[in-house]
Amino acid sequence: MPDHAPNQTEANRTHFNEAASSYNNKFEKTILQIIHEIQDRREWLGVDWVEDASEDESSTSNSKGASRAVRLLDYACGTGSVSRALAPYVSQCVGIDLTEGMAAEYNKSVENQGIPSSEMFARVGNLIDPSDPSPAAFTGPEFHDFDIAAVGLGFHHFDDPALAAKRLAERLKPGGVLFIVDFLPHEHHHHHAAEKSVTHMGFAETDIKRMFEEAGVGKDFDHVVVGKGIVFTDKSEGAKTMTRKVFMARGTKV
Ligand SMILES: C[S@@+](CC[C@H](N)C(=O)[O-])C[C@H]1O[C@@H](n2cnc3c(N)ncnc32)[C@H](O)[C@@H]1O
């Protein structure tokens, strides 16, 4: 059982709604580092990516030149770090986040970049509410049959990460990939701005592997530790930085 208060979702909602508008600015360097680390591992992720705009020039292609659908579900998308990392290699990014603030930031940056919302959009929602296995807003085809479902630094905020793995696996097409980026086990740090929204002090590889297997995405499971760790610099807290060991895990839906 999770060792935290039952209203965790509310704590997350409050914290991340408040954090949304300054998140990109505060964590700019961290976000760029994560994007870089994800892009370095795109072959390892094992998705049949859309390479680039020159792949196919047929008239049915979208603005990136992709004639083939390769779709990303970026769950707990925040302002969209994982989408930014993988957007060059997919035809569509669909973000879902618990908070209005984060979904609005995601959509604002899509609009600012002139990307059509049909190719990249975020919605507010919670796919991991135990009492609502199939939220009405997410029954449409645009929320199913993804080639890859990813959670970037969201798992340690969830009440039940194993349930999240299951719910996301359900949204993959057969052969689709579940991709998790999160922290390895670490000590508890006090007086951290996001403290109340954290439910898990990182994850061991064995626990993540079990979650993937139980969710039906254990095929070709792999787990890598990101070399030097990720440095979190929160500009609003002066020069204070924190380095965390980060893992990336992937598995294929059977
Ligand atoms: C640390 S941020 C990470 C954001 C982004 N994925 C990134 O890598 O920058 C965690 C995000 O998880 C979202 N979140 C927390 N609980 C959630 C839930 N149950 N369902 C969807 N999103 C959730 C928060 O609103 C927040 O945007």
PDB file of C-alpha atoms and ligand atoms in Angstrom:
ATOM      1  CA  MET A   1       0.000   0.000   0.000  1.00  0.00           C
ATOM      2  CA  PRO A   2       1.213   3.520  -0.666  1.00  0.00           C
ATOM      3  CA  ASP A   3       2.601   5.157   2.519  1.00  0.00           C
ATOM      4  CA  HIS A   4       1.031   8.562   1.995  1.00  0.00           C
ATOM      5  CA  ALA A   5      -2.210  10.452   2.480  1.00  0.00           C
ATOM      6  CA  PRO A   6      -5.193   9.238   0.425  1.00  0.00           C
ATOM      7  CA  ASN A   7      -5.729  12.620  -1.232  1.00  0.00           C
ATOM      8  CA  GLN A   8      -2.495  12.329  -3.186  1.00  0.00           C
ATOM      9  CA  THR A   9      -4.169  13.224  -6.471  1.00  0.00           C
ATOM     10  CA  GLU A  10      -5.373  16.487  -4.937  1.00  0.00           C
ATOM     11  CA  ALA A  11      -1.862  17.253  -3.621  1.00  0.00           C
ATOM     12  CA  ASN A  12      -0.523  16.676  -7.139  1.00  0.00           C
ATOM     13  CA  ARG A  13      -3.217  18.832  -8.689  1.00  0.00           C
ATOM     14  CA  THR A  14      -2.514  21.744  -6.365  1.00  0.00           C
ATOM     15  CA  HIS A  15       1.257  21.544  -6.656  1.00  0.00           C
ATOM     16  CA  PHE A  16       1.488  21.136 -10.431  1.00  0.00           C
ATOM     17  CA  ASN A  17      -1.197  23.703 -11.212  1.00  0.00           C
ATOM     18  CA  GLU A  18       0.854  26.207  -9.243  1.00  0.00           C
ATOM     19  CA  ALA A  19       4.136  25.035 -10.776  1.00  0.00           C
ATOM     20  CA  ALA A  20       2.939  24.973 -14.408  1.00  0.00           C
ATOM     21  CA  SER A  21       3.599  28.512 -15.595  1.00  0.00           C
ATOM     22  CA  SER A  22       7.194  28.655 -14.292  1.00  0.00           C
ATOM     23  CA  TYR A  23       8.142  24.992 -14.917  1.00  0.00           C
ATOM     24  CA  ASN A  24       9.851  25.425 -18.315  1.00  0.00           C
ATOM     25  CA  ASN A  25      11.836  28.407 -17.162  1.00  0.00           C
ATOM     26  CA  LYS A  26      12.879  26.917 -13.820  1.00  0.00           C
ATOM     27  CA  PHE A  27      13.903  23.545 -15.193  1.00  0.00           C
ATOM     28  CA  GLU A  28      15.106  24.645 -18.613  1.00  0.00           C
ATOM     29  CA  LYS A  29      18.522  22.956 -18.401  1.00  0.00           C
ATOM     30  CA  THR A  30      17.112  19.783 -16.844  1.00  0.00           C
ATOM     31  CA  ILE A  31      14.462  19.503 -19.552  1.00  0.00           C
ATOM     32  CA  LEU A  32      17.073  19.931 -22.300  1.00  0.00           C
ATOM     33  CA  GLN A  33      19.235  17.253 -20.693  1.00  0.00           C
ATOM     34  CA  ILE A  34      16.316  14.817 -20.518  1.00  0.00           C
ATOM     35  CA  ILE A  35      15.328  15.530 -24.123  1.00  0.00           C
ATOM     36  CA  HIS A  36      18.905  14.843 -25.201  1.00  0.00           C
ATOM     37  CA  GLU A  37      19.107  11.590 -23.198  1.00  0.00           C
ATOM     38  CA  ILE A  38      15.820  10.347 -24.677  1.00  0.00           C
ATOM     39  CA  GLN A  39      16.825  11.208 -28.230  1.00  0.00           C
ATOM     40  CA  ASP A  40      20.137   9.377 -27.743  1.00  0.00           C
ATOM     41  CA  ARG A  41      18.151   6.230 -26.972  1.00  0.00           C
ATOM     42  CA  ARG A  42      15.592   6.317 -29.723  1.00  0.00           C
ATOM     43  CA  GLU A  43      17.032   3.234 -31.481  1.00  0.00           C
ATOM     44  CA  TRP A  44      17.014   1.394 -28.152  1.00  0.00           C
ATOM     45  CA  LEU A  45      13.335   2.276 -27.705  1.00  0.00           C
ATOM     46  CA  GLY A  46      12.639   0.021 -30.684  1.00  0.00           C
ATOM     47  CA  VAL A  47       9.747   1.914 -32.247  1.00  0.00           C
ATOM     48  CA  ASP A  48       9.464   1.997 -36.042  1.00  0.00           C
ATOM     49  CA  TRP A  49       9.839   5.776 -36.130  1.00  0.00           C
ATOM     50  CA  VAL A  50       8.938   8.186 -38.872  1.00  0.00           C
ATOM     51  CA  GLU A  51      12.432   9.347 -39.727  1.00  0.00           C
ATOM     52  CA  ASP A  52      11.982  12.827 -41.101  1.00  0.00           C
ATOM     53  CA  ALA A  53      10.018  14.983 -43.491  1.00  0.00           C
ATOM     54  CA  SER A  54      11.825  13.609 -46.534  1.00  0.00           C
ATOM     55  CA  GLU A  55      10.728  10.022 -45.881  1.00  0.00           C
ATOM     56  CA  ASP A  56       7.657  10.272 -48.064  1.00  0.00           C
ATOM     57  CA  GLU A  57       6.424  13.164 -50.106  1.00  0.00           C
ATOM     58  CA  SER A  58       2.966  11.793 -50.833  1.00  0.00           C
ATOM     59  CA  SER A  59       0.053  14.213 -50.727  1.00  0.00           C
ATOM     60  CA  THR A  60      -1.484  12.424 -47.733  1.00  0.00           C
ATOM     61  CA  SER A  61       1.411  13.361 -45.485  1.00  0.00           C
ATOM     62  CA  ASN A  62       1.060  15.719 -42.544  1.00  0.00           C
ATOM     63  CA  SER A  63       3.089  18.894 -41.906  1.00  0.00           C
ATOM     64  CA  LYS A  64       6.117  16.822 -40.895  1.00  0.00           C
ATOM     65  CA  GLY A  65       5.903  14.755 -44.080  1.00  0.00           C
ATOM     66  CA  ALA A  66       4.800  11.631 -42.228  1.00  0.00           C
ATOM     67  CA  SER A  67       2.532   9.485 -44.377  1.00  0.00           C
ATOM     68  CA  ARG A  68       2.587   6.673 -41.819  1.00  0.00           C
ATOM     69  CA  ALA A  69       0.983   6.997 -38.390  1.00  0.00           C
ATOM     70  CA  VAL A  70       3.396   6.615 -35.472  1.00  0.00           C
ATOM     71  CA  ARG A  71       1.631   7.861 -32.378  1.00  0.00           C
ATOM     72  CA  LEU A  72       2.953   8.841 -28.953  1.00  0.00           C
ATOM     73  CA  LEU A  73       0.925   9.006 -25.751  1.00  0.00           C
ATOM     74  CA  ASP A  74       2.811  11.320 -23.385  1.00  0.00           C
ATOM     75  CA  TYR A  75       1.143  10.587 -20.045  1.00  0.00           C
ATOM     76  CA  ALA A  76       1.606  13.049 -17.151  1.00  0.00           C
ATOM     77  CA  CYS A  77       2.982  15.169 -19.971  1.00  0.00           C
ATOM     78  CA  GLY A  78       3.529  18.344 -17.980  1.00  0.00           C
ATOM     79  CA  THR A  79       4.741  21.036 -20.336  1.00  0.00           C
ATOM     80  CA  GLY A  80       5.733  18.338 -22.852  1.00  0.00           C
ATOM     81  CA  SER A  81       9.396  17.308 -22.411  1.00  0.00           C
ATOM     82  CA  VAL A  82       8.902  13.755 -23.702  1.00  0.00           C
ATOM     83  CA  SER A  83       6.795  15.001 -26.620  1.00  0.00           C
ATOM     84  CA  ARG A  84       9.488  17.528 -27.519  1.00  0.00           C
ATOM     85  CA  ALA A  85      12.087  14.745 -27.480  1.00  0.00           C
ATOM     86  CA  LEU A  86      10.130  12.362 -29.690  1.00  0.00           C
ATOM     87  CA  ALA A  87       8.081  14.714 -31.886  1.00  0.00           C
ATOM     88  CA  PRO A  88      10.638  14.603 -34.735  1.00  0.00           C
ATOM     89  CA  TYR A  89      10.157  10.829 -35.008  1.00  0.00           C
ATOM     90  CA  VAL A  90       6.378  10.433 -34.680  1.00  0.00           C
ATOM     91  CA  SER A  91       3.371  11.639 -36.659  1.00  0.00           C
ATOM     92  CA  GLN A  92       1.319  12.625 -33.602  1.00  0.00           C
ATOM     93  CA  CYS A  93       1.895  13.425 -29.913  1.00  0.00           C
ATOM     94  CA  VAL A  94      -1.049  13.171 -27.512  1.00  0.00           C
ATOM     95  CA  GLY A  95      -0.399  14.559 -24.048  1.00  0.00           C
ATOM     96  CA  ILE A  96      -2.575  13.885 -21.002  1.00  0.00           C
ATOM     97  CA  ASP A  97      -2.013  15.577 -17.655  1.00  0.00           C
ATOM     98  CA  LEU A  98      -3.893  15.775 -14.386  1.00  0.00           C
ATOM     99  CA  THR A  99      -3.716  19.558 -14.276  1.00  0.00           C
ATOM    100  CA  GLU A 100      -5.250  22.279 -16.394  1.00  0.00           C
ATOM    101  CA  GLY A 101      -2.132  24.406 -15.905  1.00  0.00           C
ATOM    102  CA  MET A 102       0.265  21.856 -17.396  1.00  0.00           C
ATOM    103  CA  ALA A 103      -2.034  20.940 -20.323  1.00  0.00           C
ATOM    104  CA  ALA A 104      -2.419  24.672 -21.084  1.00  0.00           C
ATOM    105  CA  GLU A 105       1.382  25.178 -21.065  1.00  0.00           C
ATOM    106  CA  TYR A 106       1.803  22.188 -23.390  1.00  0.00           C
ATOM    107  CA  ASN A 107      -0.811  23.527 -25.824  1.00  0.00           C
ATOM    108  CA  LYS A 108       0.595  27.060 -25.647  1.00  0.00           C
ATOM    109  CA  SER A 109       4.025  25.898 -26.777  1.00  0.00           C
ATOM    110  CA  VAL A 110       2.463  23.821 -29.593  1.00  0.00           C
ATOM    111  CA  GLU A 111       0.646  26.938 -30.781  1.00  0.00           C
ATOM    112  CA  ASN A 112       3.744  29.138 -30.429  1.00  0.00           C
ATOM    113  CA  GLN A 113       5.707  26.743 -32.633  1.00  0.00           C
ATOM    114  CA  GLY A 114       2.976  26.768 -35.291  1.00  0.00           C
ATOM    115  CA  ILE A 115       2.417  23.027 -34.991  1.00  0.00           C
ATOM    116  CA  PRO A 116      -1.144  21.993 -35.990  1.00  0.00           C
ATOM    117  CA  SER A 117      -3.091  20.821 -32.941  1.00  0.00           C
ATOM    118  CA  SER A 118      -4.089  17.681 -34.867  1.00  0.00           C
ATOM    119  CA  GLU A 119      -0.409  16.657 -34.621  1.00  0.00           C
ATOM    120  CA  MET A 120       0.253  17.633 -31.033  1.00  0.00           C
ATOM    121  CA  PHE A 121      -2.219  18.401 -28.276  1.00  0.00           C
ATOM    122  CA  ALA A 122      -2.734  17.871 -24.573  1.00  0.00           C
ATOM    123  CA  ARG A 123      -5.916  17.185 -22.627  1.00  0.00           C
ATOM    124  CA  VAL A 124      -6.649  17.309 -18.931  1.00  0.00           C
ATOM    125  CA  GLY A 125      -7.367  13.897 -17.474  1.00  0.00           C
ATOM    126  CA  ASN A 126      -6.573  11.074 -15.106  1.00  0.00           C
ATOM    127  CA  LEU A 127      -6.324   7.573 -16.567  1.00  0.00           C
ATOM    128  CA  ILE A 128      -5.272   6.035 -13.256  1.00  0.00           C
ATOM    129  CA  ASP A 129      -8.235   6.720 -11.023  1.00  0.00           C
ATOM    130  CA  PRO A 130      -9.030   3.272  -9.559  1.00  0.00           C
ATOM    131  CA  SER A 131     -12.747   4.131  -9.461  1.00  0.00           C
ATOM    132  CA  ASP A 132     -12.892   5.137 -13.134  1.00  0.00           C
ATOM    133  CA  PRO A 133     -11.297   2.471 -15.344  1.00  0.00           C
ATOM    134  CA  SER A 134     -12.491   4.020 -18.607  1.00  0.00           C
ATOM    135  CA  PRO A 135     -12.884   7.818 -18.373  1.00  0.00           C
ATOM    136  CA  ALA A 136     -15.588   8.989 -20.816  1.00  0.00           C
ATOM    137  CA  ALA A 137     -13.408  11.766 -22.275  1.00  0.00           C
ATOM    138  CA  PHE A 138     -10.798   9.254 -23.427  1.00  0.00           C
ATOM    139  CA  THR A 139     -12.857   6.597 -25.220  1.00  0.00           C
ATOM    140  CA  GLY A 140     -12.254   7.955 -28.754  1.00  0.00           C
ATOM    141  CA  PRO A 141      -9.825   6.374 -31.268  1.00  0.00           C
ATOM    142  CA  GLU A 142      -7.373   9.284 -30.814  1.00  0.00           C
ATOM    143  CA  PHE A 143      -6.703   7.941 -27.315  1.00  0.00           C
ATOM    144  CA  HIS A 144      -6.053   4.315 -28.295  1.00  0.00           C
ATOM    145  CA  ASP A 145      -3.684   2.123 -30.313  1.00  0.00           C
ATOM    146  CA  PHE A 146      -0.541   4.101 -29.610  1.00  0.00           C
ATOM    147  CA  ASP A 147       2.857   2.966 -30.880  1.00  0.00           C
ATOM    148  CA  ILE A 148       4.479   4.239 -27.693  1.00  0.00           C
ATOM    149  CA  ALA A 149       3.161   5.364 -24.312  1.00  0.00           C
ATOM    150  CA  ALA A 150       5.625   7.261 -22.130  1.00  0.00           C
ATOM    151  CA  VAL A 151       5.749   8.708 -18.634  1.00  0.00           C
ATOM    152  CA  GLY A 152       8.572  11.169 -17.992  1.00  0.00           C
ATOM    153  CA  LEU A 153       9.279  11.686 -14.278  1.00  0.00           C
ATOM    154  CA  GLY A 154       5.650  11.061 -13.382  1.00  0.00           C
ATOM    155  CA  PHE A 155       5.739   7.575 -11.844  1.00  0.00           C
ATOM    156  CA  HIS A 156       7.089   8.768  -8.481  1.00  0.00           C
ATOM    157  CA  HIS A 157       4.093  11.096  -8.154  1.00  0.00           C
ATOM    158  CA  PHE A 158       1.450   8.401  -8.732  1.00  0.00           C
ATOM    159  CA  ASP A 159      -0.501   6.624  -5.999  1.00  0.00           C
ATOM    160  CA  ASP A 160      -0.262   3.358  -7.875  1.00  0.00           C
ATOM    161  CA  PRO A 161       2.426   3.176 -10.590  1.00  0.00           C
ATOM    162  CA  ALA A 162       1.599  -0.499 -11.289  1.00  0.00           C
ATOM    163  CA  LEU A 163      -1.975   0.497 -12.129  1.00  0.00           C
ATOM    164  CA  ALA A 164      -0.589   3.263 -14.359  1.00  0.00           C
ATOM    165  CA  ALA A 165       1.506   0.704 -16.273  1.00  0.00           C
ATOM    166  CA  LYS A 166      -1.612  -1.436 -16.804  1.00  0.00           C
ATOM    167  CA  ARG A 167      -3.829   1.432 -17.910  1.00  0.00           C
ATOM    168  CA  LEU A 168      -1.195   2.717 -20.331  1.00  0.00           C
ATOM    169  CA  ALA A 169      -0.516  -0.763 -21.728  1.00  0.00           C
ATOM    170  CA  GLU A 170      -4.233  -1.024 -22.556  1.00  0.00           C
ATOM    171  CA  ARG A 171      -3.839   2.058 -24.765  1.00  0.00           C
ATOM    172  CA  LEU A 172      -0.990   0.533 -26.815  1.00  0.00           C
ATOM    173  CA  LYS A 173      -1.435  -1.409 -30.006  1.00  0.00           C
ATOM    174  CA  PRO A 174       0.063  -4.928 -30.021  1.00  0.00           C
ATOM    175  CA  GLY A 175       3.814  -4.478 -30.441  1.00  0.00           C
ATOM    176  CA  GLY A 176       3.583  -0.990 -28.912  1.00  0.00           C
ATOM    177  CA  VAL A 177       6.168   0.153 -26.385  1.00  0.00           C
ATOM    178  CA  LEU A 178       5.796   1.358 -22.798  1.00  0.00           C
ATOM    179  CA  PHE A 179       8.581   3.796 -21.877  1.00  0.00           C
ATOM    180  CA  ILE A 180       9.231   5.060 -18.354  1.00  0.00           C
ATOM    181  CA  VAL A 181      11.781   7.635 -17.244  1.00  0.00           C
ATOM    182  CA  ASP A 182      12.115   8.020 -13.479  1.00  0.00           C
ATOM    183  CA  PHE A 183      14.437   8.018 -10.476  1.00  0.00           C
ATOM    184  CA  LEU A 184      16.392   5.121  -9.039  1.00  0.00           C
ATOM    185  CA  PRO A 185      15.833   4.640  -5.288  1.00  0.00           C
ATOM    186  CA  HIS A 186      17.084   7.654  -3.316  1.00  0.00           C
ATOM    187  CA  GLU A 187      16.981   9.244   0.119  1.00  0.00           C
ATOM    188  CA  HIS A 188      14.131  11.435   1.162  1.00  0.00           C
ATOM    189  CA  HIS A 189      14.908  15.144   0.802  1.00  0.00           C
ATOM    190  CA  HIS A 190      13.103  17.560   3.048  1.00  0.00           C
ATOM    191  CA  HIS A 191      11.979  21.074   2.186  1.00  0.00           C
ATOM    192  CA  HIS A 192      11.650  20.351  -1.470  1.00  0.00           C
ATOM    193  CA  ALA A 193       8.990  22.359  -3.304  1.00  0.00           C
ATOM    194  CA  ALA A 194       7.325  19.268  -4.789  1.00  0.00           C
ATOM    195  CA  GLU A 195       7.666  17.171  -1.622  1.00  0.00           C
ATOM    196  CA  LYS A 196       3.958  16.740  -0.921  1.00  0.00           C
ATOM    197  CA  SER A 197       3.356  15.513  -4.442  1.00  0.00           C
ATOM    198  CA  VAL A 198       5.948  12.711  -4.243  1.00  0.00           C
ATOM    199  CA  THR A 199       4.697   9.233  -3.342  1.00  0.00           C
ATOM    200  CA  HIS A 200       7.704   7.019  -4.103  1.00  0.00           C
ATOM    201  CA  MET A 201      11.408   7.565  -3.381  1.00  0.00           C
ATOM    202  CA  GLY A 202      12.482   6.102  -6.713  1.00  0.00           C
ATOM    203  CA  PHE A 203      12.186   2.577  -8.105  1.00  0.00           C
ATOM    204  CA  ALA A 204      14.409  -0.489  -8.211  1.00  0.00           C
ATOM    205  CA  GLU A 205      14.820  -2.258 -11.535  1.00  0.00           C
ATOM    206  CA  THR A 206      13.174  -5.436 -10.218  1.00  0.00           C
ATOM    207  CA  ASP A 207      10.024  -3.508  -9.230  1.00  0.00           C
ATOM    208  CA  ILE A 208       9.797  -1.776 -12.591  1.00  0.00           C
ATOM    209  CA  LYS A 209      10.332  -5.067 -14.427  1.00  0.00           C
ATOM    210  CA  ARG A 210       7.539  -6.699 -12.437  1.00  0.00           C
ATOM    211  CA  MET A 211       5.186  -3.800 -13.217  1.00  0.00           C
ATOM    212  CA  PHE A 212       5.921  -4.140 -16.937  1.00  0.00           C
ATOM    213  CA  GLU A 213       5.371  -7.912 -16.844  1.00  0.00           C
ATOM    214  CA  GLU A 214       2.119  -7.634 -14.888  1.00  0.00           C
ATOM    215  CA  ALA A 215       0.889  -4.987 -17.336  1.00  0.00           C
ATOM    216  CA  GLY A 216       1.576  -7.273 -20.336  1.00  0.00           C
ATOM    217  CA  VAL A 217       4.458  -5.152 -21.677  1.00  0.00           C
ATOM    218  CA  GLY A 218       7.343  -7.289 -20.417  1.00  0.00           C
ATOM    219  CA  LYS A 219       8.545  -8.483 -23.844  1.00  0.00           C
ATOM    220  CA  ASP A 220      12.127  -7.364 -24.587  1.00  0.00           C
ATOM    221  CA  PHE A 221      12.159  -5.461 -21.298  1.00  0.00           C
ATOM    222  CA  ASP A 222      15.255  -3.357 -20.816  1.00  0.00           C
ATOM    223  CA  HIS A 223      16.378  -0.920 -18.165  1.00  0.00           C
ATOM    224  CA  VAL A 224      19.257   1.522 -18.503  1.00  0.00           C
ATOM    225  CA  VAL A 225      20.717   4.002 -16.053  1.00  0.00           C
ATOM    226  CA  VAL A 226      21.388   7.444 -17.463  1.00  0.00           C
ATOM    227  CA  GLY A 227      25.149   7.938 -17.132  1.00  0.00           C
ATOM    228  CA  LYS A 228      25.928  10.898 -14.938  1.00  0.00           C
ATOM    229  CA  GLY A 229      22.458  11.382 -13.543  1.00  0.00           C
ATOM    230  CA  ILE A 230      20.211  14.350 -14.118  1.00  0.00           C
ATOM    231  CA  VAL A 231      20.873  17.680 -12.470  1.00  0.00           C
ATOM    232  CA  PHE A 232      17.817  19.511 -11.213  1.00  0.00           C
ATOM    233  CA  THR A 233      18.374  23.219 -10.920  1.00  0.00           C
ATOM    234  CA  ASP A 234      15.517  25.193  -9.538  1.00  0.00           C
ATOM    235  CA  LYS A 235      16.324  28.789 -10.437  1.00  0.00           C
ATOM    236  CA  SER A 236      13.841  30.140  -7.899  1.00  0.00           C
ATOM    237  CA  GLU A 237      15.813  28.532  -5.090  1.00  0.00           C
ATOM    238  CA  GLY A 238      19.042  30.297  -5.942  1.00  0.00           C
ATOM    239  CA  ALA A 239      22.016  28.084  -6.705  1.00  0.00           C
ATOM    240  CA  LYS A 240      20.532  24.953  -5.121  1.00  0.00           C
ATOM    241  CA  THR A 241      20.903  21.871  -7.301  1.00  0.00           C
ATOM    242  CA  MET A 242      20.134  18.211  -6.803  1.00  0.00           C
ATOM    243  CA  THR A 243      21.522  15.316  -8.823  1.00  0.00           C
ATOM    244  CA  ARG A 244      19.386  12.237  -9.206  1.00  0.00           C
ATOM    245  CA  LYS A 245      20.150   8.914 -10.795  1.00  0.00           C
ATOM    246  CA  VAL A 246      17.634   8.408 -13.543  1.00  0.00           C
ATOM    247  CA  PHE A 247      16.653   5.181 -15.319  1.00  0.00           C
ATOM    248  CA  MET A 248      14.866   4.550 -18.555  1.00  0.00           C
ATOM    249  CA  ALA A 249      12.849   1.369 -19.002  1.00  0.00           C
ATOM    250  CA  ARG A 250      11.111  -0.005 -22.069  1.00  0.00           C
ATOM    251  CA  GLY A 251       9.006  -3.069 -22.801  1.00  0.00           C
ATOM    252  CA  THR A 252       6.877  -4.280 -25.702  1.00  0.00           C
ATOM    253  CA  LYS A 253       3.189  -5.190 -25.533  1.00  0.00           C
ATOM    254  CA  VAL A 254       2.717  -8.850 -26.299  1.00  0.00           C
TER     255      VAL A 254
HETATM  256  C1  LIG B   1       7.493  16.156 -12.614  1.00  0.00           C
HETATM  257  S1  LIG B   1       6.164  16.495 -13.709  1.00  0.00           S
HETATM  258  C2  LIG B   1       6.829  15.790 -15.195  1.00  0.00           C
HETATM  259  C3  LIG B   1       6.265  16.412 -16.435  1.00  0.00           C
HETATM  260  C4  LIG B   1       6.855  15.934 -17.761  1.00  0.00           C
HETATM  261  N1  LIG B   1       6.477  14.560 -18.046  1.00  0.00           N
HETATM  262  C5  LIG B   1       8.342  16.114 -17.814  1.00  0.00           C
HETATM  263  O1  LIG B   1       9.051  15.114 -18.013  1.00  0.00           O
HETATM  264  O2  LIG B   1       8.810  17.247 -17.710  1.00  0.00           O
HETATM  265  C6  LIG B   1       4.912  15.350 -13.219  1.00  0.00           C
HETATM  266  C7  LIG B   1       3.582  15.558 -13.919  1.00  0.00           C
HETATM  267  O3  LIG B   1       2.693  14.501 -13.543  1.00  0.00           O
HETATM  268  C8  LIG B   1       1.378  15.023 -13.544  1.00  0.00           C
HETATM  269  N2  LIG B   1       0.527  14.070 -12.801  1.00  0.00           N
HETATM  270  C9  LIG B   1       0.574  13.757 -11.497  1.00  0.00           C
HETATM  271  N3  LIG B   1      -0.364  12.829 -11.200  1.00  0.00           N
HETATM  272  C10 LIG B   1      -0.998  12.529 -12.369  1.00  0.00           C
HETATM  273  C11 LIG B   1      -2.040  11.637 -12.731  1.00  0.00           C
HETATM  274  N4  LIG B   1      -2.641  10.859 -11.835  1.00  0.00           N
HETATM  275  N5  LIG B   1      -2.424  11.598 -14.023  1.00  0.00           N
HETATM  276  C12 LIG B   1      -1.842  12.400 -14.958  1.00  0.00           C
HETATM  277  N6  LIG B   1      -0.861  13.266 -14.677  1.00  0.00           N
HETATM  278  C13 LIG B   1      -0.426  13.329 -13.395  1.00  0.00           C
HETATM  279  C14 LIG B   1       1.561  16.384 -12.913  1.00  0.00           C
HETATM  280  O4  LIG B   1       0.474  17.245 -13.141  1.00  0.00           O
HETATM  281  C15 LIG B   1       2.849  16.855 -13.580  1.00  0.00           C
HETATM  282  O5  LIG B   1       2.598  17.586 -14.749  1.00  0.00           O
END
